[in-house]
Tab-separated table of C-alpha atoms in Angstrom:
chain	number	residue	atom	x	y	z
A	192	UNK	CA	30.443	49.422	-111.659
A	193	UNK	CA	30.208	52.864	-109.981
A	194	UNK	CA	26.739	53.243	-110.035
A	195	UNK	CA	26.284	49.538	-108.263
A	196	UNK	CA	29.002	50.155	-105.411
A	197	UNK	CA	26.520	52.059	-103.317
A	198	UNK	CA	23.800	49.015	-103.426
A	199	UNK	CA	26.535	47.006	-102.429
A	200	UNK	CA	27.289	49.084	-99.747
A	201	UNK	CA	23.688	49.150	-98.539
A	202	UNK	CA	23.249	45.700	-98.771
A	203	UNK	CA	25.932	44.760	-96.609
A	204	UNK	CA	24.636	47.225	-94.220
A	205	UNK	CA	21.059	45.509	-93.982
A	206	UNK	CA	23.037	42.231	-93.765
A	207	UNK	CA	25.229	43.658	-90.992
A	208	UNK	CA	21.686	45.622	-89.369
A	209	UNK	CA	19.997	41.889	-89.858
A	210	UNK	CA	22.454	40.210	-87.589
A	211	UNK	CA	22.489	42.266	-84.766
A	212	UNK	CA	19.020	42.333	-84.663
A	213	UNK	CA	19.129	38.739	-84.265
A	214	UNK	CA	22.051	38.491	-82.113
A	215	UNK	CA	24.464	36.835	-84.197
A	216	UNK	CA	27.332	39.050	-84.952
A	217	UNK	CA	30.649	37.555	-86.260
A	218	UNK	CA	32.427	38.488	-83.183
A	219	UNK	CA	31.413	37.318	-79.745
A	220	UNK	CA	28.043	39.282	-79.085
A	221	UNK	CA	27.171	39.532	-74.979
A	222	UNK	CA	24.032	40.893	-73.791
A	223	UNK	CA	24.947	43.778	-71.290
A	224	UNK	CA	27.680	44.918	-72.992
A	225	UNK	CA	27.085	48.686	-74.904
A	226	UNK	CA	25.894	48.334	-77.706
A	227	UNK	CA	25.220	51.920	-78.821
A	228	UNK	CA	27.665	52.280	-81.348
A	229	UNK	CA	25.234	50.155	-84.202
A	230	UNK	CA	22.246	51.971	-83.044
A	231	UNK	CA	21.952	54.349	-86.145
A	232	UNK	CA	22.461	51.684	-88.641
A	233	UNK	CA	19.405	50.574	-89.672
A	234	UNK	CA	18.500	54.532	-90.075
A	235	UNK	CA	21.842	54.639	-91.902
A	236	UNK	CA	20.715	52.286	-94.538
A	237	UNK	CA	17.209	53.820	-94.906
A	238	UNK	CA	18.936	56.975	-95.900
A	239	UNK	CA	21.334	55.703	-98.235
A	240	UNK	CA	18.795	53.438	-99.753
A	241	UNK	CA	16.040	55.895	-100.319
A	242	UNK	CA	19.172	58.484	-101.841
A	243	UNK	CA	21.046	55.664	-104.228
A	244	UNK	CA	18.427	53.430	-105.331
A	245	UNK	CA	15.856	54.748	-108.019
A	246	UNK	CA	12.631	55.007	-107.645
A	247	UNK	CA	11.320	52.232	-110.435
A	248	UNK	CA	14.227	49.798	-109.532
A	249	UNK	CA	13.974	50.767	-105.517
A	250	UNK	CA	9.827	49.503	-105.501
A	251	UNK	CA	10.513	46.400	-106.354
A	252	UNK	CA	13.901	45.725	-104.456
A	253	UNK	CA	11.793	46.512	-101.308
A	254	UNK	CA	8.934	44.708	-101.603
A	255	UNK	CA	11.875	41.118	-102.254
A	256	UNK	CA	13.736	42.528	-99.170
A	257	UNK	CA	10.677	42.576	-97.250
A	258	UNK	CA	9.745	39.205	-97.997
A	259	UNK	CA	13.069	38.412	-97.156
A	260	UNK	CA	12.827	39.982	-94.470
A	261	UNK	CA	10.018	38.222	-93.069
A	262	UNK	CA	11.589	34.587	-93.367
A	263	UNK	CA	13.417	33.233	-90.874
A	264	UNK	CA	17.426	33.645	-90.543
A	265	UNK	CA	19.346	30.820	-89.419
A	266	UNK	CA	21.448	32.134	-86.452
A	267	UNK	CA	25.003	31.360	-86.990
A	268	UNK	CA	26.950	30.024	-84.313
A	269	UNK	CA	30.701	30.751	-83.579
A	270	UNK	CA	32.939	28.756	-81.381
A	271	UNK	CA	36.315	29.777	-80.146
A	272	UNK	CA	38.958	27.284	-81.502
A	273	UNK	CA	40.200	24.266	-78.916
A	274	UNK	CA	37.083	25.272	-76.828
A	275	UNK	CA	34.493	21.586	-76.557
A	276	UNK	CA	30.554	21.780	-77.158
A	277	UNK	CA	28.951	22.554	-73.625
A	278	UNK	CA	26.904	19.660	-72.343
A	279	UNK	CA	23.230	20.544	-72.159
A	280	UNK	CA	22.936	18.003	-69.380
A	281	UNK	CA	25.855	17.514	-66.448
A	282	UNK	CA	27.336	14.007	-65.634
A	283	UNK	CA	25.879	12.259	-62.678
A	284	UNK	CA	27.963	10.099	-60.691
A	285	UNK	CA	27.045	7.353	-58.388
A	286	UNK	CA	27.333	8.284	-54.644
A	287	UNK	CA	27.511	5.206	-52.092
A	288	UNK	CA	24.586	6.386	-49.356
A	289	UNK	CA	25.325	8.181	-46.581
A	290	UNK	CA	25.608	6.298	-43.021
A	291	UNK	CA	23.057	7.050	-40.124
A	292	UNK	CA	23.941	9.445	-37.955
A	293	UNK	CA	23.970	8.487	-34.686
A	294	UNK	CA	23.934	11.809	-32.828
A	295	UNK	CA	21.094	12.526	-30.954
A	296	UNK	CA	19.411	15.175	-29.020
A	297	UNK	CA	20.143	15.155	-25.828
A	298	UNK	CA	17.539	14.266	-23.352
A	299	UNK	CA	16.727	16.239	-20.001
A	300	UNK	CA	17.721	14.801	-16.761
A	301	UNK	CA	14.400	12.957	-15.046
A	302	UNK	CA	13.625	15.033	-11.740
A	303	UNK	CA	14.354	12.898	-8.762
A	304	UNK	CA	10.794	11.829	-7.025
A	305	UNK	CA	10.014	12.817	-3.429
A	306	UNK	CA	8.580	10.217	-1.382
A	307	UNK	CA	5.611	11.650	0.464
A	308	UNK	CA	6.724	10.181	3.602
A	309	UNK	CA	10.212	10.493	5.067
A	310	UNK	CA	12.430	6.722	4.803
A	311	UNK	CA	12.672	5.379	8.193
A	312	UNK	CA	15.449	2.537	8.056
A	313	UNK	CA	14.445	-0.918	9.194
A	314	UNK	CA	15.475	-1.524	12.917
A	315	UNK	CA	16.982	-4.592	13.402
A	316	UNK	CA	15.378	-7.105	15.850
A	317	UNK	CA	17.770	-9.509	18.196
A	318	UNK	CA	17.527	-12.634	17.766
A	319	UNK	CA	16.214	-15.630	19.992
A	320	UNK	CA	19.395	-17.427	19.089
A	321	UNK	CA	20.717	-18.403	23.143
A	322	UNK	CA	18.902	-21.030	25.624
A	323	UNK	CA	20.270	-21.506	28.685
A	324	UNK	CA	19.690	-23.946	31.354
A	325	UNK	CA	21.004	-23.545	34.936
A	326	UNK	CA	21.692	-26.576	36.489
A	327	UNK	CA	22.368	-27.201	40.645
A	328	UNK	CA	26.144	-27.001	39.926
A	329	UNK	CA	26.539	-25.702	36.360
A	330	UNK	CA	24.903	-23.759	33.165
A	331	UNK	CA	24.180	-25.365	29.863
A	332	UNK	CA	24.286	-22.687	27.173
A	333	UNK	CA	22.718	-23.372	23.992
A	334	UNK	CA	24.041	-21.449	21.309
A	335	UNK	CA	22.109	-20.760	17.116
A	336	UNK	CA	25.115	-20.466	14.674
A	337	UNK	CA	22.558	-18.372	12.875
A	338	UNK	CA	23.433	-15.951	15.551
A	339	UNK	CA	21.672	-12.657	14.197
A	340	UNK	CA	18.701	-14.207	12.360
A	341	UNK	CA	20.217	-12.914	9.075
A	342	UNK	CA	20.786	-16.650	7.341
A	343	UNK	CA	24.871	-15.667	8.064
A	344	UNK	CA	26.560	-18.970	10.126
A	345	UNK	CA	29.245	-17.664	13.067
A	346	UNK	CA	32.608	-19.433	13.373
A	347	UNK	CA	32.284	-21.550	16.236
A	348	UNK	CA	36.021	-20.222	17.181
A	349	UNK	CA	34.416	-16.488	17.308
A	350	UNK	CA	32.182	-17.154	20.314
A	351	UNK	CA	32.944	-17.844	23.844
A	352	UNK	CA	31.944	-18.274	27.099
A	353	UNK	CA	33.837	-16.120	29.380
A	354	UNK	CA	37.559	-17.201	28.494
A	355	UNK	CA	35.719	-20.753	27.573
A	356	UNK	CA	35.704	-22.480	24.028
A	357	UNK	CA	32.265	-24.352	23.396
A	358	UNK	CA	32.316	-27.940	24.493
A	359	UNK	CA	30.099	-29.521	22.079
A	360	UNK	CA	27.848	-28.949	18.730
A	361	UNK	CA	24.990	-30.467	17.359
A	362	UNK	CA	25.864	-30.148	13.544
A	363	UNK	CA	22.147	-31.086	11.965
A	364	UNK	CA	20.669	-28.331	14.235
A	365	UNK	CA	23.646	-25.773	13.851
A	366	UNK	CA	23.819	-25.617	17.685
A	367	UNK	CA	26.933	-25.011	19.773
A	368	UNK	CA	27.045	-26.314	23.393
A	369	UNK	CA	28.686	-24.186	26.266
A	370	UNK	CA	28.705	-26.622	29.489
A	371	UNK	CA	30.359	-24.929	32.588
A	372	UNK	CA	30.783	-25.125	35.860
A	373	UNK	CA	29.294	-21.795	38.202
A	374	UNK	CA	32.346	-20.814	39.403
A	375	UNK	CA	33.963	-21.396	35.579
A	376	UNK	CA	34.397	-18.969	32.606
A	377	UNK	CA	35.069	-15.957	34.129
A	378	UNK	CA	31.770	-16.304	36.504
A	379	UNK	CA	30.767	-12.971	38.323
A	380	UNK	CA	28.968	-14.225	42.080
A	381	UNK	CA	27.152	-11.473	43.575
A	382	UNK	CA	25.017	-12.502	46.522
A	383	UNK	CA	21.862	-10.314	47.432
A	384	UNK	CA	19.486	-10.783	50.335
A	385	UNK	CA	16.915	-13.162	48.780
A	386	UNK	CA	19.688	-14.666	45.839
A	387	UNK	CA	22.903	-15.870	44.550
A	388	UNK	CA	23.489	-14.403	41.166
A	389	UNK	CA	26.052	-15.488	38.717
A	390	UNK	CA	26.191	-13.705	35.782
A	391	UNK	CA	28.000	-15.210	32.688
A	392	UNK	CA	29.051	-13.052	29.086
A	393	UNK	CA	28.489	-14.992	26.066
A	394	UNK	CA	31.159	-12.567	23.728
A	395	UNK	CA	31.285	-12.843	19.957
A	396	UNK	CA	34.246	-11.386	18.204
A	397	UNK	CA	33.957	-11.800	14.497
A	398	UNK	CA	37.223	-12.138	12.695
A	399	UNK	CA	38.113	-11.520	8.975
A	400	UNK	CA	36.118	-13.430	6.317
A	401	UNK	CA	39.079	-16.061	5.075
A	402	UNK	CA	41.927	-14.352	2.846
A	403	UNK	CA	39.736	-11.354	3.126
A	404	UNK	CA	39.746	-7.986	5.329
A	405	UNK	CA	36.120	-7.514	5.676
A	406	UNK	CA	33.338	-9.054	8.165
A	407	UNK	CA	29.464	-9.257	7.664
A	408	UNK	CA	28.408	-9.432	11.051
A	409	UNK	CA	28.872	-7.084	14.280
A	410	UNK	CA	30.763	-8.245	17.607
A	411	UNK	CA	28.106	-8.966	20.465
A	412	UNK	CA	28.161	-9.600	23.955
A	413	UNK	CA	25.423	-11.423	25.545
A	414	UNK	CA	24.832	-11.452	29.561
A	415	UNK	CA	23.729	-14.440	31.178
A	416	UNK	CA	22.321	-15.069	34.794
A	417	UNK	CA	21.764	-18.012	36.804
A	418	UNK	CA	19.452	-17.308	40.140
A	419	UNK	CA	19.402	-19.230	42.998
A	420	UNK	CA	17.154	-18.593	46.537
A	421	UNK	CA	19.100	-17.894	49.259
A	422	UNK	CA	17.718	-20.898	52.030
A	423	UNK	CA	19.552	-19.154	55.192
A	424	UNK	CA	20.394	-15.614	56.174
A	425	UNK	CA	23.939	-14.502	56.829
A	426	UNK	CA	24.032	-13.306	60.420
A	427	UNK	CA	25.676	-14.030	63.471
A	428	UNK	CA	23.807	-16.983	63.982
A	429	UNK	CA	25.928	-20.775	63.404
A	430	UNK	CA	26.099	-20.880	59.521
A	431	UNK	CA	26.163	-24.571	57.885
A	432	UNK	CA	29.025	-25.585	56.052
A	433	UNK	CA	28.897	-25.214	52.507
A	434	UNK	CA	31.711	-28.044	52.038
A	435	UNK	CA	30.813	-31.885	51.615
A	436	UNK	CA	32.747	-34.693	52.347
A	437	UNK	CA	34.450	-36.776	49.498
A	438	UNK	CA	32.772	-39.452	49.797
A	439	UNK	CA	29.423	-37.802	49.126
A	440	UNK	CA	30.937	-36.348	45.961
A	441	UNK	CA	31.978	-39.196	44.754
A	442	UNK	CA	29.018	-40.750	44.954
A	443	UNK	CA	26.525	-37.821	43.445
A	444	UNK	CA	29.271	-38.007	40.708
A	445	UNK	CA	28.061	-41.878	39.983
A	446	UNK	CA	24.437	-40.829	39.823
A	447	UNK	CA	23.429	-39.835	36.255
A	448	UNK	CA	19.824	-37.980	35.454
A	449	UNK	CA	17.880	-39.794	32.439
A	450	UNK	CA	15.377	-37.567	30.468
A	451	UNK	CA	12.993	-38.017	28.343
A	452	UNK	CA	11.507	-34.219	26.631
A	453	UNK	CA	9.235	-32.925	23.745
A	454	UNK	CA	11.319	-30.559	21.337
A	455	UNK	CA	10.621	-27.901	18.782
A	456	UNK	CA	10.808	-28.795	15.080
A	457	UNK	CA	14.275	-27.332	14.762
A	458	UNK	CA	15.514	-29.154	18.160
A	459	UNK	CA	16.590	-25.858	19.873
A	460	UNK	CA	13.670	-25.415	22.396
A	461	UNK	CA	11.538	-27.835	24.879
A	462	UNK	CA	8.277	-27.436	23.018
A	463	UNK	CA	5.142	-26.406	25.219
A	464	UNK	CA	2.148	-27.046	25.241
A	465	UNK	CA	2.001	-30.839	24.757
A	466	UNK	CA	-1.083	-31.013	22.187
A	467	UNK	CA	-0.458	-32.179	18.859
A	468	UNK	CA	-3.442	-33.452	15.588
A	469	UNK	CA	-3.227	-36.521	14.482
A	470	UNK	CA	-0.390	-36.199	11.627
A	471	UNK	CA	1.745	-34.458	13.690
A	472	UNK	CA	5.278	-35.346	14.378
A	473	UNK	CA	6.645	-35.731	17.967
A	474	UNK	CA	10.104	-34.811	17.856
A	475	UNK	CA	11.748	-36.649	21.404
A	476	UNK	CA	14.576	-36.198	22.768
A	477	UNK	CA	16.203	-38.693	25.205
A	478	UNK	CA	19.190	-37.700	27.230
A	479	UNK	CA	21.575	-38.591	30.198
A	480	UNK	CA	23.874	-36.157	32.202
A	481	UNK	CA	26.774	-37.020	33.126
A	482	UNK	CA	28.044	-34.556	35.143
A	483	UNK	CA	31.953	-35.500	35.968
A	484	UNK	CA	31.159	-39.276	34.396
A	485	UNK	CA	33.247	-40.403	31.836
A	486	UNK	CA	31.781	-39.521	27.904
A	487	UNK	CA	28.733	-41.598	27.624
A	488	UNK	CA	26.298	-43.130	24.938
A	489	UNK	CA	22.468	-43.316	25.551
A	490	UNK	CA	20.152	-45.785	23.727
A	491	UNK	CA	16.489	-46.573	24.299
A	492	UNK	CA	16.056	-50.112	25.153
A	493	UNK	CA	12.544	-50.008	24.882
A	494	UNK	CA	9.360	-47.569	24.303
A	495	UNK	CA	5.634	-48.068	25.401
A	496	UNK	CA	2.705	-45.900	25.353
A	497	UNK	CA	-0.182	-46.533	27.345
A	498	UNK	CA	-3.717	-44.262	28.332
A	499	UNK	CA	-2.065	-43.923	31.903
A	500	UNK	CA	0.912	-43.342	33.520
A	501	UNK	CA	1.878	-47.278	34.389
A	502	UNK	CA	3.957	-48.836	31.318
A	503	UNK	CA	2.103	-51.982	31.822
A	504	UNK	CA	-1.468	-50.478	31.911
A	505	UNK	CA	-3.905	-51.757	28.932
A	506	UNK	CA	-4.627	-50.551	26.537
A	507	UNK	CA	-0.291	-50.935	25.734
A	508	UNK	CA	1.183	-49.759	22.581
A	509	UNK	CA	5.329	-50.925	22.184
A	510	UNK	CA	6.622	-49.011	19.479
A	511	UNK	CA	10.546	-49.444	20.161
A	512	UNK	CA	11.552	-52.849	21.235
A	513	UNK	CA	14.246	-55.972	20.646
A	514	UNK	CA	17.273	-53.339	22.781
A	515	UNK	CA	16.701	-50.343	20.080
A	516	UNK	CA	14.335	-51.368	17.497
A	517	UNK	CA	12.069	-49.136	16.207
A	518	UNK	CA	9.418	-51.129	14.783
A	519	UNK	CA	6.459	-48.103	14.368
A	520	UNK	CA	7.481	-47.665	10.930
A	521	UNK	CA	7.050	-51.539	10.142
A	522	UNK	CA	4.068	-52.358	11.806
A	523	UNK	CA	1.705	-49.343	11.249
A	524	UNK	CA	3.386	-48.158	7.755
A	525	UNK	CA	4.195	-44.857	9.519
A	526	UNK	CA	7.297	-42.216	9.357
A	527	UNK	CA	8.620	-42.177	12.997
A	528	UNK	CA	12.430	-43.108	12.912
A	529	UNK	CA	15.674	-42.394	14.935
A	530	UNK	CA	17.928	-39.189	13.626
A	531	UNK	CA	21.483	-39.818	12.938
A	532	UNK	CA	23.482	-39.407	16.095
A	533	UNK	CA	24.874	-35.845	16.937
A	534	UNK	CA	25.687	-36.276	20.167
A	535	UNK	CA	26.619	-39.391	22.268
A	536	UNK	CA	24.899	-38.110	25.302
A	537	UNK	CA	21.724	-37.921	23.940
A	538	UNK	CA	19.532	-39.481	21.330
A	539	UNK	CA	16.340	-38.074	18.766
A	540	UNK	CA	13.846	-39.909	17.683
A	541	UNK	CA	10.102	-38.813	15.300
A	542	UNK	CA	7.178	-40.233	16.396
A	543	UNK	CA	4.165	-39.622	14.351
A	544	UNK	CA	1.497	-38.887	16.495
A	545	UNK	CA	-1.512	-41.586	17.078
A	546	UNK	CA	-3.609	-42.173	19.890
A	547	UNK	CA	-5.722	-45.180	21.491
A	548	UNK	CA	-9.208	-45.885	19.937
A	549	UNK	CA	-12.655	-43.758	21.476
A	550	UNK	CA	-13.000	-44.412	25.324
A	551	UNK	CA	-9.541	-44.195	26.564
A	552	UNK	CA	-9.732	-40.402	25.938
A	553	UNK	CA	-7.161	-38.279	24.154
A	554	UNK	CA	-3.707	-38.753	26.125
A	555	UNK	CA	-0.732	-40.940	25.836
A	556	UNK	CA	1.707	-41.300	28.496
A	557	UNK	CA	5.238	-42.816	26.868
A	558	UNK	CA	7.683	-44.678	29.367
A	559	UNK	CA	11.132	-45.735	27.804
A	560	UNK	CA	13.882	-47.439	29.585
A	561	UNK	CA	17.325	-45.883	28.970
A	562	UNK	CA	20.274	-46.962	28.440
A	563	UNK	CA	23.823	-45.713	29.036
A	564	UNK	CA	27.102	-46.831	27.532
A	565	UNK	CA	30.683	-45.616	27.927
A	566	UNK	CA	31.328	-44.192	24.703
A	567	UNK	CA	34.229	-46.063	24.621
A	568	UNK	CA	32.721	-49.569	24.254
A	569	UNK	CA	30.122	-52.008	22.368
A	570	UNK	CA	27.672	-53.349	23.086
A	571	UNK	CA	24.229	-54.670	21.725
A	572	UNK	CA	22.458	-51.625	22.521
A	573	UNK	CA	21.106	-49.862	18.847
A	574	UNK	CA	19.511	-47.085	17.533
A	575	UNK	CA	17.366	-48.744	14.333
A	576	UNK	CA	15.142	-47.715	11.780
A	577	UNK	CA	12.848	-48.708	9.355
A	578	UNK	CA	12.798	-47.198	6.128
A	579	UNK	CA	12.864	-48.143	2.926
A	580	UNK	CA	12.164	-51.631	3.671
A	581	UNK	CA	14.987	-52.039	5.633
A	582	UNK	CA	16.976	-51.355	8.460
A	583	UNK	CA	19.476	-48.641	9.247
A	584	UNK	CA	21.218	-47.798	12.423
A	585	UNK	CA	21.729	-43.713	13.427
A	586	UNK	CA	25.651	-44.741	14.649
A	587	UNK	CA	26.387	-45.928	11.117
A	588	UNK	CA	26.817	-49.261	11.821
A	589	UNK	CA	23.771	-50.871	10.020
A	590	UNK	CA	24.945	-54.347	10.617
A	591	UNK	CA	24.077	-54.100	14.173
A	592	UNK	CA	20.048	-54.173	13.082
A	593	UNK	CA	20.207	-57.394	11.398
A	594	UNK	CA	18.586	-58.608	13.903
A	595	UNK	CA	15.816	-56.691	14.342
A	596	UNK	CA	13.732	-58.850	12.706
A	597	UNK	CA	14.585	-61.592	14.895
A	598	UNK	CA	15.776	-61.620	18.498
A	599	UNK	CA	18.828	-59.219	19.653
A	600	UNK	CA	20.942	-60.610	22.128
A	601	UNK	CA	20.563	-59.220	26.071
A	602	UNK	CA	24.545	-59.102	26.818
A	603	UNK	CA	25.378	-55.938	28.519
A	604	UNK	CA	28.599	-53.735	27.713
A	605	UNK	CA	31.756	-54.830	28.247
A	606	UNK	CA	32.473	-51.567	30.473
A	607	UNK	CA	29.500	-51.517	32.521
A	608	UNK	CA	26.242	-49.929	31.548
A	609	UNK	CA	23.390	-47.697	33.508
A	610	UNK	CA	19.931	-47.776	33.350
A	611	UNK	CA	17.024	-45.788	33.947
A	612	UNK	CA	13.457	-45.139	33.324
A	613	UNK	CA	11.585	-42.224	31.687
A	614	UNK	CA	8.205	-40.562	31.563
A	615	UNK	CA	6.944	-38.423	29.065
A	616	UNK	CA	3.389	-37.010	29.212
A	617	UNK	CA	0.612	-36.466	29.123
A	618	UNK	CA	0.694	-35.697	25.809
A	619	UNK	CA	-2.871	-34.735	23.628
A	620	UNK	CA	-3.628	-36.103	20.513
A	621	UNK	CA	-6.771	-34.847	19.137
A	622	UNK	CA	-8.567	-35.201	15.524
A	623	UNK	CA	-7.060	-32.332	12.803
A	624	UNK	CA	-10.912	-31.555	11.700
C-alpha cells in the first residue's frame, strides 16, 4: 500500500490535468477567468511520474496512457440545481401585422404662375334695355325687366318715372310701360332758341333681395329727352295763344290713332328694314291710342294682302276674316297665329311670310280694318287661331271661335265701338337661296 499511494496520486493528477485541458472541471469553469494556478500540473505529474514509477513497470503504463490518451473524453456537464436546460432555439410568437402608416412627406408649396400679361377686368357694357317714344302731348317709355343685360329681372316697384309708378306691362315680353303726360313725372322744360326740351329720369333703386340684406344689381338713373322745333320766335311781336278751347279738346280726345307696325322677334323694337325670306316670321303688331279715352280693346276685323297698296287690288290674299278669324293656318297649313293677349290696347299676331306668284314682283302691302272695344264690354269681335286642328281664342274665351268655321255674327258692342283702317308695307319677300 505505500509503494502504490504515489501512482494514485499521479493518476488523479493526469485525471485532474485531463479535464482542464478539455474544459470540464467539476466546478463551474469560465473562459477569461485566471487560470494560472493549474498551469504547472501537467509538469507536476511528469516529475512525479518519471521519480515514482519504475522503469520496467513505467514503459508500459505510458504507452496504455497514451492510447488513452488519444481517445476521446466525454465532456461532463454540470448544472446548477433548480436551474432549467437552456433552449437552443427561442419561442416565436405570433405578431398581428403592423397598420400602414399614413404619414407622409410633406410636399412643397406649387409656385404661383405669372400671367405674361397683366388681368384687365371686363368692363361692363349698358344695356339697350329703354325705348322711348315721344308723342305730341306725352312720352311712352318702354322699359326691359332684364334691365342690365345680366339675365337678373328688376322689381317693377324699383323703377320709376320721375315720382311715377309704371302704368302697364307686357308680361310675355318682360316689358314695363311708363305712359306720361310732358308736363308729368317730375318733367324738367327748358326752352332753347330752335327747341323745347323736356327731359325725364327713369331712376332705379334696388331694394333688398326678400328676407335678405343683400342686392345683385346697382341703382341707375337714366335721362330721357323729348325734342320739339320751336315754330315761332319769342319776341315782341303778337305771340299765339298756346291755350285751346274745350270744345276742341274734347273732341281730339274722341279721336283715337289705329296702327298697324313690324316688330322685332322679342316685341321690344319696330323692326327695320322690311325684307324678310320666305320662312320668315312677321311678327305684327296692331294698336290703338287712346289718349284720355276710356281703357279700350282692339281686334282685327279683317286682314288682306295684295301686290299694291289698294285692299281690293288683284291679285288679293284674305288671311284674317269672319270679325277675327285667322284662317292662314287652315287654309295654307302654315304657323301664323294670334299671341295671347297682354295688353287690351293692342293686339300680336305671326304671319309666316309668303308672297304672290312670279310677275307681281316681291312686295306685299297688308291693309286690316281695326277694331276698338271698351274693355268693359262684349261683343263679337275675336282674336282666333288655328292650331292643332282647332280653334283657340288669345282672350281665353275659346267658345267665342265656334264659329269660325261658319259665319260670325256682325252685331256691334253693346258700348259703342271704333273703327279704323291700317296699312302696313311694303314689305319684301324674297327666295332664302
Amino acid at each position: 500500500m505505500g509503494s502504490s499511494a504515489p501512482f494514485v496520486f499521479a493518476m488523479v493528477l493526469y485525471v485532474i490535468g485531463l479535464q482542464v485541458e478539455a474544459k470540464q472541471l467539476p466546478w463551474p469553469y469560465h473562459e477569461g477567468e485566471d487560470h494560472s494556478a493549474f498551469s504547472d500540473w501537467p509538469t507536476a505529474y511528469d516529475s512525479v511520474g518519471e521519480a515514482q514509477v519504475g522503469n520496467s513497470f513505467g514503459s508500459s503504463w505510458s504507452q496504455g496512457l497514451q492510447s488513452a490518451v488519444q481517445e476521446p473524453v466525454k465532456p461532463i456537464v454540470h448544472r446548477r440545481p433548480g436551474r432549467k436546460p437552456a433552449l437552443s432555439q427561442s419561442k416565436q410568437t405570433l405578431q398581428e401585422p403592423r397598420k400602414q402608416s399614413s404619414w407622409k412627406y410633406p410636399q412643397m408649396p406649387e409656385k404661383s404662375v405669372i400671367p405674361e400679361a397683366p388681368f384687365v377686368p371686363k368692363v361692363p357694357v349698358p344695356a339697350n334695355s329703354v325705348a322711348v317714344r315721344c308723342g305730341e302731348v306725352n312720352v311712352l317709355v318702354e322699359v326691359n325687366q332684364d334691365f342690365f343685360g345680366t339675365g337678373q329681372l328688376i322689381e317693377p316697384a324699383d323703377i320709376r318715372l320721375g315720382d311715377c309708378f309704371m302704368t302697364s306691362d307686357d308680361i310675355s315680353s318682360q316689358i314695363l310701360v311708363f305712359d306720361s303726360e310732358l308736363h308729368q313725372c317730375g318733367s324738367r322744360l327748358q326752352m332753347t332758341e330752335d327747341e323745347l326740351v323736356y327731359t325725364f329720369t327713369l331712376v332705379y333703386a334696388p331694394e333688398a333681395l326678400g328676407e335678405t340684406s343683400i342686392v345683385r344689381t346697382n341703382g341707375a338713373a337714366v335721362d330721357i329727352e323729348c325734342r320739339y322745333p320751336r315754330e315761332h320766335d319769342v319776341s315782341s311781336d303778337a305771340l299765339r295763344p298756346t291755350w285751346a278751347p274745350y270744345a276742341a279738346i274734347e273732341i281730339a280726345e274722341e279721336g283715337l290713332v289705329f296702327s298697324l307696325r313690324l316688330m322685332t322677334d322679342d316685341w321690344r323694337f319696330e323692326r327695320a328694314p322690311n325684307t324678310y325670306f320666305l320662312g320668315d316670321i312677321l311678327y305684327i303688331e296692331a294698336s290703338v291710342t287712346q289718349y284720355s279715352h276710356v281703357p279700350l280693346r282692339v281686334f282685327a276685323h279683317s286682314c288682306v294682302a295684295t301686290a299694291v297698296p289698294e285692299m281690293n287690288a288683284l291679285p288679293r290674299y284674305s288671311f284674317i276674316e269672319n270679325h277675327g278669324c285667322f284662317v292662314d293656318a287652315k287654309l295654307a297649313g302654315s304657323r301664323s297665329r294670334f299671341l295671347p293677349r297682354a295688353q287690351n290696347n293692342k293686339l300680336r299676331f305671326e304671319l309666316e311670310a309668303f308672297r304672290f306668284s312670279p310677275g307681281y314682283g316681291d312686295d306685299i302691302y297688308i291693309t286690316c280694318e281695326l277694331v276698338a272695344t271698351a274693355a268693359s264690354t262684349v261683343s263679337n269681335h275675336k282674336a282666333c287661331s288655328f292650331t292643332n286642328d282647332r280653334w283657340t281664342s288669345s282672350d281665353g274665351m275659346d267658345e267665342t271661335c265656334d264659329c269660325c268655321d261658319s259665319t260670325c255674327g256682325t252685331g256691334g258692342a253693346a258700348g259703342g265701338q271704333w273703327d279704323s283702317k291700317a296699312l302696313l308695307g311694303p314689305v319684301k319677300v324674297t327666295d332664302a337661296y
